[in-house]
Short mmCIF file of C-alpha atoms and ligand atoms in Angstrom, two decimals:
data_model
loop_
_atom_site.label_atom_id
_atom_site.label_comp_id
_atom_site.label_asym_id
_atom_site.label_seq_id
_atom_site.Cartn_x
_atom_site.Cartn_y
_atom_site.Cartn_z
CA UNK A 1 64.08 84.29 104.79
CA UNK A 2 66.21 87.28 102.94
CA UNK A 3 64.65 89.93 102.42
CA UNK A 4 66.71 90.25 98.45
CA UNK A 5 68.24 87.54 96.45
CA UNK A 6 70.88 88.38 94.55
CA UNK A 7 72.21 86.66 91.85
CA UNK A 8 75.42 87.70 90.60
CA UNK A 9 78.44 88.63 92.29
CA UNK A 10 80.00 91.34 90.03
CA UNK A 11 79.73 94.89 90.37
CA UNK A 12 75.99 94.70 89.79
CA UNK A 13 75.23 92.57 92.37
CA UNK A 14 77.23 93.45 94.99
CA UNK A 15 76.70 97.15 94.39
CA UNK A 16 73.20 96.74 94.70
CA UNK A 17 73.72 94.35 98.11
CA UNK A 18 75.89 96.80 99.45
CA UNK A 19 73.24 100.00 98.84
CA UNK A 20 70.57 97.92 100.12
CA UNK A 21 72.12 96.84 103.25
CA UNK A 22 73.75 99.95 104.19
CA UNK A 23 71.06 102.34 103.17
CA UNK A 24 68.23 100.58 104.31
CA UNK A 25 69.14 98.07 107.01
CA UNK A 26 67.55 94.83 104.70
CA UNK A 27 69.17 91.19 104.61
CA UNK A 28 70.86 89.83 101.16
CA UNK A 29 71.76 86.89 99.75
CA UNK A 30 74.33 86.90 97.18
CA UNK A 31 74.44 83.17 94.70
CA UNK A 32 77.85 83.24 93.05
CA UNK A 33 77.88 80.17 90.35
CA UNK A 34 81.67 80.99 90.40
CA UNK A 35 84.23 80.21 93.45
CA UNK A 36 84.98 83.90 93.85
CA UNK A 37 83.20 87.16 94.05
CA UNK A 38 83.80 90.06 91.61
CA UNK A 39 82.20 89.03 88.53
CA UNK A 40 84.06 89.50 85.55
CA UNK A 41 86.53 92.63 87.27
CA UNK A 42 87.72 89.60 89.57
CA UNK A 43 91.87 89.24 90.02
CA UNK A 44 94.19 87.37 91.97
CA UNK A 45 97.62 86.55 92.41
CA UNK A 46 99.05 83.86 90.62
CA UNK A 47 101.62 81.21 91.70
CA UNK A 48 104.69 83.70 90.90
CA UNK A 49 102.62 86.67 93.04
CA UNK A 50 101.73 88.88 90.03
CA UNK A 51 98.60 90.47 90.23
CA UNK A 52 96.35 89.07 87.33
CA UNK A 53 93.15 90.09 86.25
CA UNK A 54 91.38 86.55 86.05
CA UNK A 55 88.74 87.48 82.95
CA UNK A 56 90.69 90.03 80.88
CA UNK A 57 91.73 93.74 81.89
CA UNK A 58 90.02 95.65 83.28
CA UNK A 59 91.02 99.25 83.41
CA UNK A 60 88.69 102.17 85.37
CA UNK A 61 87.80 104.90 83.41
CA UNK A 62 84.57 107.38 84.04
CA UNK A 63 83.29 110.79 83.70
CA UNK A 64 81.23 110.61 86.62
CA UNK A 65 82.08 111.91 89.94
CA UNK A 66 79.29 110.47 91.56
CA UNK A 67 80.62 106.62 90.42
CA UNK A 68 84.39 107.67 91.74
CA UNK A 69 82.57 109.20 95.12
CA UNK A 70 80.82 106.07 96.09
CA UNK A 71 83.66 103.37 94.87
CA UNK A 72 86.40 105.82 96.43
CA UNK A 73 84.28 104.03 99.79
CA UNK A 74 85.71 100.65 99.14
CA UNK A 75 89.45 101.79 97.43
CA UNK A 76 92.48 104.07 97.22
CA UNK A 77 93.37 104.53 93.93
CA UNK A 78 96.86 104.29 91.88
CA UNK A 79 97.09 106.54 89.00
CA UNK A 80 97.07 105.13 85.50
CA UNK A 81 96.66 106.04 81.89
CA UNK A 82 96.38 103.56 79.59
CA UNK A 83 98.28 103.59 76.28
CA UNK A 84 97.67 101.29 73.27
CA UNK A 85 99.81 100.63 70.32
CA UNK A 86 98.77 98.67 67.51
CA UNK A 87 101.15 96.46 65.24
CA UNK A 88 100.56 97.25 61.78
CA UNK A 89 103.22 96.64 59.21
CA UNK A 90 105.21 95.48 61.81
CA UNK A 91 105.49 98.76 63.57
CA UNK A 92 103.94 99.61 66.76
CA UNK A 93 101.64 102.54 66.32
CA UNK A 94 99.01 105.01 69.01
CA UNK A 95 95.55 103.62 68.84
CA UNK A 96 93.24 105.10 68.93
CA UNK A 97 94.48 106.24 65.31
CA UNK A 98 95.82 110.01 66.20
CA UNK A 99 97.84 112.38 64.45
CA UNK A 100 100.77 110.64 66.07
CA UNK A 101 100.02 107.54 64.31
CA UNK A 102 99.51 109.76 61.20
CA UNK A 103 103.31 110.53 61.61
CA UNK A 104 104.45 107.29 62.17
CA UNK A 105 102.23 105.19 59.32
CA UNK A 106 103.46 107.81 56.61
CA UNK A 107 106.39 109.25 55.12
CA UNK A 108 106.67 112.97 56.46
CA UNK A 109 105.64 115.30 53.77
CA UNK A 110 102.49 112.61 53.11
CA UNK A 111 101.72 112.71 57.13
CA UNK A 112 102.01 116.45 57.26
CA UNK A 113 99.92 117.10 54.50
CA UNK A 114 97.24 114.60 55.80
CA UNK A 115 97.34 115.85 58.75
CA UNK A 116 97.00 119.47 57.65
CA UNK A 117 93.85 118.37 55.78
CA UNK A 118 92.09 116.83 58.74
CA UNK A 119 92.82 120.12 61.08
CA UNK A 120 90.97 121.77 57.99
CA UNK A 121 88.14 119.88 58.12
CA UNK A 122 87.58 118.47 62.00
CA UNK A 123 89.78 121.30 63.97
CA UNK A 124 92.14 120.03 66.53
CA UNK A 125 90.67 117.37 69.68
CA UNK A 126 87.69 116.17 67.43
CA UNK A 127 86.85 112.53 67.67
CA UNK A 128 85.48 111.28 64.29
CA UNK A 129 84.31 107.33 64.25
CA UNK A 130 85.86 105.04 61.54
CA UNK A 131 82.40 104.44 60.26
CA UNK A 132 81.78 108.07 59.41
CA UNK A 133 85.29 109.10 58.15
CA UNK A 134 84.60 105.70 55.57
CA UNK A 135 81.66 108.34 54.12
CA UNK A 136 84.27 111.29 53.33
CA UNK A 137 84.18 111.52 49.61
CA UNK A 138 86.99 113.72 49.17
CA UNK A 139 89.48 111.37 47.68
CA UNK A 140 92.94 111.72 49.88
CA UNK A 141 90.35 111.62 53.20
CA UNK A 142 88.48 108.89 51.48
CA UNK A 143 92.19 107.13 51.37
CA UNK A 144 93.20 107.71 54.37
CA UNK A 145 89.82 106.48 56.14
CA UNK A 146 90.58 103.29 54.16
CA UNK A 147 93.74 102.81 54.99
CA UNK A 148 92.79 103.26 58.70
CA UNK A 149 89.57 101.09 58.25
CA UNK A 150 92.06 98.05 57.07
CA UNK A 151 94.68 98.38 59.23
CA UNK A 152 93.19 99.22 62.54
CA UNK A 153 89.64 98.35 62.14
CA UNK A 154 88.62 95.63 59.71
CA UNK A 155 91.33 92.34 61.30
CA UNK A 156 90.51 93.49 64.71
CA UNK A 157 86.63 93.61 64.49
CA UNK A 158 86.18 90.24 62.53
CA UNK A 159 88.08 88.18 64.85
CA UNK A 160 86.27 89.98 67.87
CA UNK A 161 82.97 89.52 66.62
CA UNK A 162 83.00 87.82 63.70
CA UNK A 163 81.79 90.11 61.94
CA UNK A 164 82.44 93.35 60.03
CA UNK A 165 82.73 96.80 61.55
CA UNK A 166 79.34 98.06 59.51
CA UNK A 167 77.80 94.90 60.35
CA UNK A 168 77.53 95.97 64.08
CA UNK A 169 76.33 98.70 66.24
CA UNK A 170 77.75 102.05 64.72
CA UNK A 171 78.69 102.53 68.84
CA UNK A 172 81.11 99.45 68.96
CA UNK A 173 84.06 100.87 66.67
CA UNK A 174 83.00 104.46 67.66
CA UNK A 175 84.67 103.19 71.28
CA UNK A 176 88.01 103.81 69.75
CA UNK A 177 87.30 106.52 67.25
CA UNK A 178 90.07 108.30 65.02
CA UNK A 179 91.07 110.97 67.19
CA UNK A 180 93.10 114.56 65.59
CA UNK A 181 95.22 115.27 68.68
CA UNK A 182 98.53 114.51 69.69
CA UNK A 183 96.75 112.43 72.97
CA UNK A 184 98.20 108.85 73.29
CA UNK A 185 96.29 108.04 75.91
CA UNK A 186 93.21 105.53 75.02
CA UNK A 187 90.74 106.81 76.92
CA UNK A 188 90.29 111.00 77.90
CA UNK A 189 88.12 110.65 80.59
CA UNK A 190 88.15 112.70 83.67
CA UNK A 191 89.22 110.11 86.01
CA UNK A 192 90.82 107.28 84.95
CA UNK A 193 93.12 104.76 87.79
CA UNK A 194 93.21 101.61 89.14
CA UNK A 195 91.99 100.11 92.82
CA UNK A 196 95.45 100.40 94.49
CA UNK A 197 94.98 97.02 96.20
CA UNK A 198 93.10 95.42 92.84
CA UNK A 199 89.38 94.87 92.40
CA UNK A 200 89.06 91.81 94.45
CA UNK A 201 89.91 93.68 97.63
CA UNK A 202 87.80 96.31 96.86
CA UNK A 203 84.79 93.89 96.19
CA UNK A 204 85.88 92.81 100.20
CA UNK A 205 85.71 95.95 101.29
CA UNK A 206 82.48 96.89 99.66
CA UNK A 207 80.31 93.82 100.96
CA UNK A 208 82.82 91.62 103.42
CA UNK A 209 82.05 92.47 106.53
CA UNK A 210 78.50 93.75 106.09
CA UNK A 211 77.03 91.24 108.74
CA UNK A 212 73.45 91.82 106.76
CA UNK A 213 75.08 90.70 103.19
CA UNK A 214 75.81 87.06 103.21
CA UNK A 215 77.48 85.49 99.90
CA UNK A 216 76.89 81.95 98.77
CA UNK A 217 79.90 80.78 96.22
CA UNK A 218 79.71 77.79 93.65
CA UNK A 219 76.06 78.13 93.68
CA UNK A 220 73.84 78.40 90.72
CA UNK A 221 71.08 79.84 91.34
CA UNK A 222 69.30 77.52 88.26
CA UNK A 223 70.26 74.76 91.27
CA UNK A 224 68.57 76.50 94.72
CA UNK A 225 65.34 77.42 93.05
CA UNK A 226 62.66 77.44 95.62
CA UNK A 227 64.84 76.26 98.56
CA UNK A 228 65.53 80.00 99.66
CA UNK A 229 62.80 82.25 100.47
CA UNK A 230 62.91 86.02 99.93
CA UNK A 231 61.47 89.13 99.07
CA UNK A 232 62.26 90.15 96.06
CA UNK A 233 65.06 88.92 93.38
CA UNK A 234 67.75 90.64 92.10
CA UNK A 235 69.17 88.96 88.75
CA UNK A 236 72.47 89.86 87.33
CA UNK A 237 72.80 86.91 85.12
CA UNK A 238 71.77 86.35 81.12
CA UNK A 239 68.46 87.64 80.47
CA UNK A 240 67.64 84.98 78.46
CA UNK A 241 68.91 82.38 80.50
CA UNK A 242 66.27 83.66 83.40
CA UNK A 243 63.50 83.41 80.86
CA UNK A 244 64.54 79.75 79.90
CA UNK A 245 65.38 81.18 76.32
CA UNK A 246 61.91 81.83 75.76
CA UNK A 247 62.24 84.15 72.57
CA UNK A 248 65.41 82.28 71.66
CA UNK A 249 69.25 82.34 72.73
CA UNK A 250 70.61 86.04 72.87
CA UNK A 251 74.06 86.15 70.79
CA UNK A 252 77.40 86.37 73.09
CA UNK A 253 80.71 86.49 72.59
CA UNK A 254 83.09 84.83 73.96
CA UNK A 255 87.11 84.73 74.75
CA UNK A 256 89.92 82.54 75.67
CA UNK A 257 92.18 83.87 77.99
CA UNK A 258 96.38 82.99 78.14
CA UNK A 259 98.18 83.98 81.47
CA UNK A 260 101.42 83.79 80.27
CA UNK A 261 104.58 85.13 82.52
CA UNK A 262 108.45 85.62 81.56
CA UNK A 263 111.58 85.64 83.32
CA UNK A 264 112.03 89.52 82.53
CA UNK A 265 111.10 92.71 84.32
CA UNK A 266 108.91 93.93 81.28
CA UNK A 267 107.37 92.56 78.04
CA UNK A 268 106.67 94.87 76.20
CA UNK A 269 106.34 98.72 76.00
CA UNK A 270 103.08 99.99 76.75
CA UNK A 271 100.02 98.28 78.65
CA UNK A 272 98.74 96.94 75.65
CA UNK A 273 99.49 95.78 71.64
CA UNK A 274 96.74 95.53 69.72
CA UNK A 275 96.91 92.65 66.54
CA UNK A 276 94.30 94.26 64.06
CA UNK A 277 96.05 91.51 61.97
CA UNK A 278 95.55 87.79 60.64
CA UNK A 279 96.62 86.32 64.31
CA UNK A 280 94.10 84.69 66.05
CA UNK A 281 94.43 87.07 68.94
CA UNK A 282 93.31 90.84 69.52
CA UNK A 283 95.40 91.92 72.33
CA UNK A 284 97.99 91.06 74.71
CA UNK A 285 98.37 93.25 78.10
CA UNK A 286 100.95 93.70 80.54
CA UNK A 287 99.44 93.96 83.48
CA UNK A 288 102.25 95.44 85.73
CA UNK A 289 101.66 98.64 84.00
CA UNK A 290 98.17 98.88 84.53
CA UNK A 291 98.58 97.47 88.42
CA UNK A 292 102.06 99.26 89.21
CA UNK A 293 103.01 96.18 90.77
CA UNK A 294 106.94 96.05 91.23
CA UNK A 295 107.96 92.45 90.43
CA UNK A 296 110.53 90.50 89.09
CA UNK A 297 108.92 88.89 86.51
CA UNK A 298 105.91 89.74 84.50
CA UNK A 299 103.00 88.40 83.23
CA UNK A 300 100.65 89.00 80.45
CA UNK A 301 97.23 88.41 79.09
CA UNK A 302 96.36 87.01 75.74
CA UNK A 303 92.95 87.07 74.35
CA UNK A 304 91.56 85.21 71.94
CA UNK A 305 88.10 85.58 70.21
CA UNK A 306 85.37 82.41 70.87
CA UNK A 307 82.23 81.72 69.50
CA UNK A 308 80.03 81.63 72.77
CA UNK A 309 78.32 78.16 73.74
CA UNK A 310 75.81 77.79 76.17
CA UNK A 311 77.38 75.97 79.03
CA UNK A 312 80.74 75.53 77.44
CA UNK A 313 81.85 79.18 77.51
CA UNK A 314 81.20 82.43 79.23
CA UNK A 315 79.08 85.15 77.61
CA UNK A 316 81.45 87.68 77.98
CA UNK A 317 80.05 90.13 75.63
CA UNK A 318 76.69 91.69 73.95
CA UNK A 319 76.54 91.50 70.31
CA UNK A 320 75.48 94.66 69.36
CA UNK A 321 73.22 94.33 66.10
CA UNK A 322 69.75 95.59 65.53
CA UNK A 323 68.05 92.13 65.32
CA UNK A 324 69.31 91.14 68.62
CA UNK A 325 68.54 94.04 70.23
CA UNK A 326 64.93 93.48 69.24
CA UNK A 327 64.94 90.36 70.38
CA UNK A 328 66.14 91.48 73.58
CA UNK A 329 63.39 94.04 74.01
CA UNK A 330 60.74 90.84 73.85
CA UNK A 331 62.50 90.09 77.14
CA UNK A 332 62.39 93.01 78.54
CA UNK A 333 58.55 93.13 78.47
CA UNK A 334 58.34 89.64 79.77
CA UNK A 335 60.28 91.46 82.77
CA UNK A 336 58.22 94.35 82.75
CA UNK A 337 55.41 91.89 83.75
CA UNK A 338 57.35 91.13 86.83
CA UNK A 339 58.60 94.15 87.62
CA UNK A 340 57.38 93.69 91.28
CA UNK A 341 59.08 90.92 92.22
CA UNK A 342 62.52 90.82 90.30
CA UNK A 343 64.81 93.83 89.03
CA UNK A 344 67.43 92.79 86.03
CA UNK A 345 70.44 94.64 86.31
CA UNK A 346 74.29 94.29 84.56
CA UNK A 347 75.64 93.86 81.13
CA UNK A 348 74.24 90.05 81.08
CA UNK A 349 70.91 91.08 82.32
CA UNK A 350 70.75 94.48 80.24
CA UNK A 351 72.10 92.48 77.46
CA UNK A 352 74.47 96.13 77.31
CA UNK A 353 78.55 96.71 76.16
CA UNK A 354 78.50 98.35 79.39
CA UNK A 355 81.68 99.31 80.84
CA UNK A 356 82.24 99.21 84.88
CA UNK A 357 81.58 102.70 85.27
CA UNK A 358 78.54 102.41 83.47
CA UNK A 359 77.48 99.27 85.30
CA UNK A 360 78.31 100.67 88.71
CA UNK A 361 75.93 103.99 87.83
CA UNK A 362 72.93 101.54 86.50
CA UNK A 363 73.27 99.83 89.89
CA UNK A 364 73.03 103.05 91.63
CA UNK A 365 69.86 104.03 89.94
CA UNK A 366 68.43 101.42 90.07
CA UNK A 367 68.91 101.63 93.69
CA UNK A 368 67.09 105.25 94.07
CA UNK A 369 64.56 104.92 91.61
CA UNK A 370 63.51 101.45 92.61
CA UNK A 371 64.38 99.77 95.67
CA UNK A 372 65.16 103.31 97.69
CA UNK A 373 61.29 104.28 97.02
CA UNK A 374 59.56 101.13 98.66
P1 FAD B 401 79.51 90.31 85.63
O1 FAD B 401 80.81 90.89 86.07
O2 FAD B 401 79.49 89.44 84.43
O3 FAD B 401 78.88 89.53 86.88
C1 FAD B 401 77.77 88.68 86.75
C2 FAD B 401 77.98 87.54 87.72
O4 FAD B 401 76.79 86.75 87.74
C3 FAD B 401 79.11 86.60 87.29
O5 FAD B 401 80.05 86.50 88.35
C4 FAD B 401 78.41 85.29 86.99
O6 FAD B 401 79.19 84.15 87.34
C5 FAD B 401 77.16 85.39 87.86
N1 FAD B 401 76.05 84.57 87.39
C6 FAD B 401 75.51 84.55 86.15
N2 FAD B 401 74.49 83.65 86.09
C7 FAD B 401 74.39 83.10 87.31
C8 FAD B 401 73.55 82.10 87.87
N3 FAD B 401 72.60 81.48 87.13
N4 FAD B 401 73.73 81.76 89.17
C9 FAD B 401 74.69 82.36 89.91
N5 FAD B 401 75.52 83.30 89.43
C10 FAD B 401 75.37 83.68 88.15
N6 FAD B 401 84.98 97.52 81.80
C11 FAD B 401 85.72 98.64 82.03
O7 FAD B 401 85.19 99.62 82.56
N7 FAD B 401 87.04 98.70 81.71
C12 FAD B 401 87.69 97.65 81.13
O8 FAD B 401 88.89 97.73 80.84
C13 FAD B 401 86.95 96.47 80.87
N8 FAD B 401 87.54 95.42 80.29
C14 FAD B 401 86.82 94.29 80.03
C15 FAD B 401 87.47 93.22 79.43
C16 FAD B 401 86.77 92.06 79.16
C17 FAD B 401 87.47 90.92 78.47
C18 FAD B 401 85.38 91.97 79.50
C19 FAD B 401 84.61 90.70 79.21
C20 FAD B 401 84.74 93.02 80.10
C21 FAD B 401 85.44 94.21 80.37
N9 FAD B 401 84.84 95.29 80.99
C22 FAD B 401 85.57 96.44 81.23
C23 FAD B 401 83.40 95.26 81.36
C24 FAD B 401 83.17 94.81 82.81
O9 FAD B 401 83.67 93.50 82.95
C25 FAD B 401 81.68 94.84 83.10
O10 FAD B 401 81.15 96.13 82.88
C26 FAD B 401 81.32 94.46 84.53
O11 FAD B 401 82.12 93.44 85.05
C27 FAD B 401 79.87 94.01 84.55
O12 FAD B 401 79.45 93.70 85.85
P2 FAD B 401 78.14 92.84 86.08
O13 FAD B 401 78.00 92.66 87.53
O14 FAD B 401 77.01 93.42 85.33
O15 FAD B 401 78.44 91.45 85.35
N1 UDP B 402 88.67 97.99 67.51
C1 UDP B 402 89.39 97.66 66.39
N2 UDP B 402 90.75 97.75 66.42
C2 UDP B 402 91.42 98.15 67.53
C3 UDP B 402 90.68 98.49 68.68
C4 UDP B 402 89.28 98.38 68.65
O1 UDP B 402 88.82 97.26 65.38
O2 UDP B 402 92.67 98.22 67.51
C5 UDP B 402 87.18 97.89 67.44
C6 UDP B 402 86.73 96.45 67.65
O3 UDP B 402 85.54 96.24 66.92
C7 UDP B 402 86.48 96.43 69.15
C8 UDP B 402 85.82 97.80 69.35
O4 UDP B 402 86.58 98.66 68.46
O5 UDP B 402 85.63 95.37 69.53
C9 UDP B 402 85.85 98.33 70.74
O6 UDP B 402 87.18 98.29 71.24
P1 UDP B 402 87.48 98.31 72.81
O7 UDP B 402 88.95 98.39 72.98
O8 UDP B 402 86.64 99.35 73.44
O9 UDP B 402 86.94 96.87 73.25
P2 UDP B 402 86.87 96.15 74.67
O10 UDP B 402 87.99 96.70 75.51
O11 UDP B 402 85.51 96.40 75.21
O12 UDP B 402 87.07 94.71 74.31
#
């Protein structure tokens, strides 16, 4: 007998198992359907000892002290900015689209005239989404918005999603919004780094040696159904999936990964290139940059864009679209009913474009508003 059952051994999960059992003294169980903890943040080294993150890259980024305070518990952390450049017209240019970019997509007096035009009407440091620019109507900002919306936005999104910027979430390409500053970096948040010793270790750290957490690996929880007893259930997993697809399948997508290394110190010249182009990838990243791992070689990870299938593929991301978001909502009151006996938390279970941050203060909340008060 535990007294919670998690399922789910990402941040969610083991975030939640480590609160639990430190705060309050209670037994978990962790089911991991995967060989590893660490959900999708998980990395390892591979055969030439590069550090690799296994499921993409994943780069910490977060406005919220309270998120650093309590991971800054499990990890030291390296300092890192990240910097993106995007290949269009076969030059390698900032993104998010900044004035820089401006400089280096036009001829001079063009660029300096554009850019005098967007100080005029957004002032210096403003952050204006694709989306909106696309409704300037003033014709050379109505030009430029296009240009920016075909070069940067429309390649990029449609192999990603499969679908077109407008038909998605206005929040997915305001992630990476045109940005009127000289600011390379891709993200301005307050605190931005890297787990010196990776994400793995600090997954160790955080639940490892917690004698009241134990972890269960290769183990689906759809398999152990009523042969463990507990308390209460903690489900990190696809919403859906829990509810045996009751309203229908929620929309994922999914990527292919390539771990590809080279006989060279570095790759290429920033952390990542973005392909907003025809090629069937989106990105490729160098992941000594974003690790600061001194090696010999390097390695890098290409993604490409998959139509998710149940059991064939991993849901790696939330479609963000109106309809599915009111289909999720029919789930959540099915879990509202339940409320009791099983909490849903994590981008699969929120059926959320949640970064880690974001994912690591959910679990947190959900800690003090609901399992902190019983
Ligand atoms: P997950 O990490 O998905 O963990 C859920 C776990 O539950 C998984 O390990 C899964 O195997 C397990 N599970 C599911 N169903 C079952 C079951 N039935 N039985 C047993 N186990 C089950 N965030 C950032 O902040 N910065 C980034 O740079 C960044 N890059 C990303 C790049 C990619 C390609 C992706 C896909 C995500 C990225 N993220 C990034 C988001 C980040 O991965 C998530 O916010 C975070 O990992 C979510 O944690 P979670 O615990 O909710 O879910
Ligand atoms: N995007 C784009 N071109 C780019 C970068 C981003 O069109 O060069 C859009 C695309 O729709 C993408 C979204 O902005 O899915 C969010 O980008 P982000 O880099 O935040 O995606 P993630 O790292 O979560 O995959």
């Amino acid at each position: 007998m535990v007294d919670y059952l998690i399922v789910g051994a990402g941040f969610s999960g083991c975030v939640l198992a480590e609160r639990i059992a430190t705060v309050l003294g209670k037994k978990c169980l962790i089911v991991e359907k995967r060989s590893h903890i660490g959900g999708n943040a998980y990395d390892y080294y591979n055969e030439h000892g590069i550090l690799v993150h296994k499921y993409g890259p994943h780069i910490f980024h977060t406005n919220s002290p309270k998120v650093v305070e309590y991971l800054s518990q499990f990890t030291e952390w390296n300092q890192y900015e990240h910097k993106v450049l995007a290949n269009v017209d076969g030059k390698n240019i900032p993104v998010p689209f900044n004035l820089n970019s401006l400089a280096q997509a036009f001829p001079a007096e063009k660029a300096e005239h554009l850019e005098k035009l967007l100080l005029e009407h957004f002032g210096y440091g403003t952050k204006i989404p694709i989306l909106q620019l696309r409704q300037s109507t003033s014709g050379e900002l109505a030009d430029l918005a296009e240009f920016i919306y075909q070069k940067i936005f429309l390649h990029y999104t449609k192999k990603q999603w499969n679908l077109e910027p407008d038909e998605l979430d206005d929040a997915v390409t305001a992630r990476v919004p045109v940005f009127i500053s000289h600011d390379n970096r891709y993200f301005q948040d307050d605190f931005q780094g890297m787990p010196s010793f990776g994400y793995t270790e600090l997954f160790n750290k955080m639940i490892g040696n917690n004698p009241l957490i134990d972890v269960k690996l290769n183990t689906d929880y759809n398999d152990i159904q009523g042969s463990i007893q507990f308390k209460k259930l903690i489900f990190t997993g696809p919403i859906d999936e829990y509810f045996d697809y009751k309203f229908g399948a929620l929309p994922y997508r999914s990527l292919r990964f390539e771990h590809e290394t080279y006989n060279t110190d570095y790759y290429q010249e920033t952390g990542t290139i973005n392909y907003p182009n025809t090629y069937d990838y989106t990105r490729r990243t160098e992941l000594k940059y974003l690790t600061s791992q001194i090696h010999e070689k390097t390695t890098c990870t290409i993604e490409f864009p998959q139509p998710f299938i149940i059991g064939e593929n991993e849901p790696y991301y939330p479609i963000p679209q109106t309809h599915n978001n009111t289909l999720y909502s029919k789930y959540v009151r099915e879990a509202e009913m339940i409320a009791d006996s099983v909490i849903f938390c994590g981008r699969l279970a929120d059926y959320k474009y949640y970064n880690m941050d974001q994912v690591v203060a959910r679990a947190l909340h959900i800690f003090e508003k609901r399992i902190n008060l019983e």
